[in-house]
PDB file of C-alpha atoms in Angstrom:
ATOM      1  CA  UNK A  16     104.947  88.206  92.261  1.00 81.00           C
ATOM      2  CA  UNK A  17     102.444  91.031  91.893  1.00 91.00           C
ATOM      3  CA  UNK A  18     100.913  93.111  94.644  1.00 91.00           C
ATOM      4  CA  UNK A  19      97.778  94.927  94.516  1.00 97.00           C
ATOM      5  CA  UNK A  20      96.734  98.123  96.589  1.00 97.00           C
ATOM      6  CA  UNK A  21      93.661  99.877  96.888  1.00 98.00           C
ATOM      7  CA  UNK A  22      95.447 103.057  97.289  1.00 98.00           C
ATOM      8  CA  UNK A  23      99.083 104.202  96.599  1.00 97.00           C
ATOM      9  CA  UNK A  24     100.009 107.285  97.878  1.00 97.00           C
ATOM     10  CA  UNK A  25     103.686 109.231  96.740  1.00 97.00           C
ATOM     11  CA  UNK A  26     105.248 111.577  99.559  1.00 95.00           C
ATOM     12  CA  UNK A  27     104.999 110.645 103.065  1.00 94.00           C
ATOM     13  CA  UNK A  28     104.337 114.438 104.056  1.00 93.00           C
ATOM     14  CA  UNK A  29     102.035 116.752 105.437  1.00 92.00           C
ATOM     15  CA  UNK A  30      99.612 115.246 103.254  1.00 95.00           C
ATOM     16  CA  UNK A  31     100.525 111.828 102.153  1.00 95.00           C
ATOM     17  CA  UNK A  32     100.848 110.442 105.819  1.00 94.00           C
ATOM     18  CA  UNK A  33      97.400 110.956 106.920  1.00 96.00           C
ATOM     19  CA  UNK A  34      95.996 110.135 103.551  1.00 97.00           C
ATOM     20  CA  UNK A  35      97.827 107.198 103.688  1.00 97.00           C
ATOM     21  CA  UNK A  36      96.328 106.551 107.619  1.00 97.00           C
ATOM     22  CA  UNK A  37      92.817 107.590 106.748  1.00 98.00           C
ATOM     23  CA  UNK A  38      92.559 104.989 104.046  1.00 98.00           C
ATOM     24  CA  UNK A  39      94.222 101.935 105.897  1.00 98.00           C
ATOM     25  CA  UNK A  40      91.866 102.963 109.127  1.00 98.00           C
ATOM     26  CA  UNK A  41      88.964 102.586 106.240  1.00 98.00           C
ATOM     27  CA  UNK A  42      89.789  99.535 105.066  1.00 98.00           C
ATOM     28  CA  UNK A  43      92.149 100.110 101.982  1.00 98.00           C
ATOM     29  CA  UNK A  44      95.388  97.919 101.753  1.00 98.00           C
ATOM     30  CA  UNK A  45      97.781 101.122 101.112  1.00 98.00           C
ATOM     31  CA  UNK A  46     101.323 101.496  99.347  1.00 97.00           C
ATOM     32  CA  UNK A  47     102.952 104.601 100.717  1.00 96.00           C
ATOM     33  CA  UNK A  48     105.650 105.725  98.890  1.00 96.00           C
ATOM     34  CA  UNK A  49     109.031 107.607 100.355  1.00 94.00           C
ATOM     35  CA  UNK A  50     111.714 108.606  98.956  1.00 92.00           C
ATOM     36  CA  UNK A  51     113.680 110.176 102.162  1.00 88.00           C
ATOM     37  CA  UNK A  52     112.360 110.447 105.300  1.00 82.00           C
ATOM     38  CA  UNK A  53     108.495 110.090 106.455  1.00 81.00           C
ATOM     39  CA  UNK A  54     107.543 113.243 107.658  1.00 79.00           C
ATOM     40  CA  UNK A  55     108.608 115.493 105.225  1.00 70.00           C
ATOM     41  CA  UNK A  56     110.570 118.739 105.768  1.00 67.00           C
TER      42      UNK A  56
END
């Protein structure tokens, strides 16, 4: 089975995490991508 995003987005960080809300609240179906824990450090 294959998936496809409009936007994929590595590190959910400072950074990642509201890129990663900004384009699901525009419409994009998002992959967010964590290797530990969301927030970062």
């Amino acid at each position: 089975m294959t998936e496809a995003f409009d936007l994929a987005v590595i590190g959910a960080g400072q950074g990642g995490l509201p890129a990663a809300h900004m384009g699901a609240r525009l419409g994009a179906k998002v992959a967010l991508i964590e290797m530990h824990e969301v927030g970062g450090t």
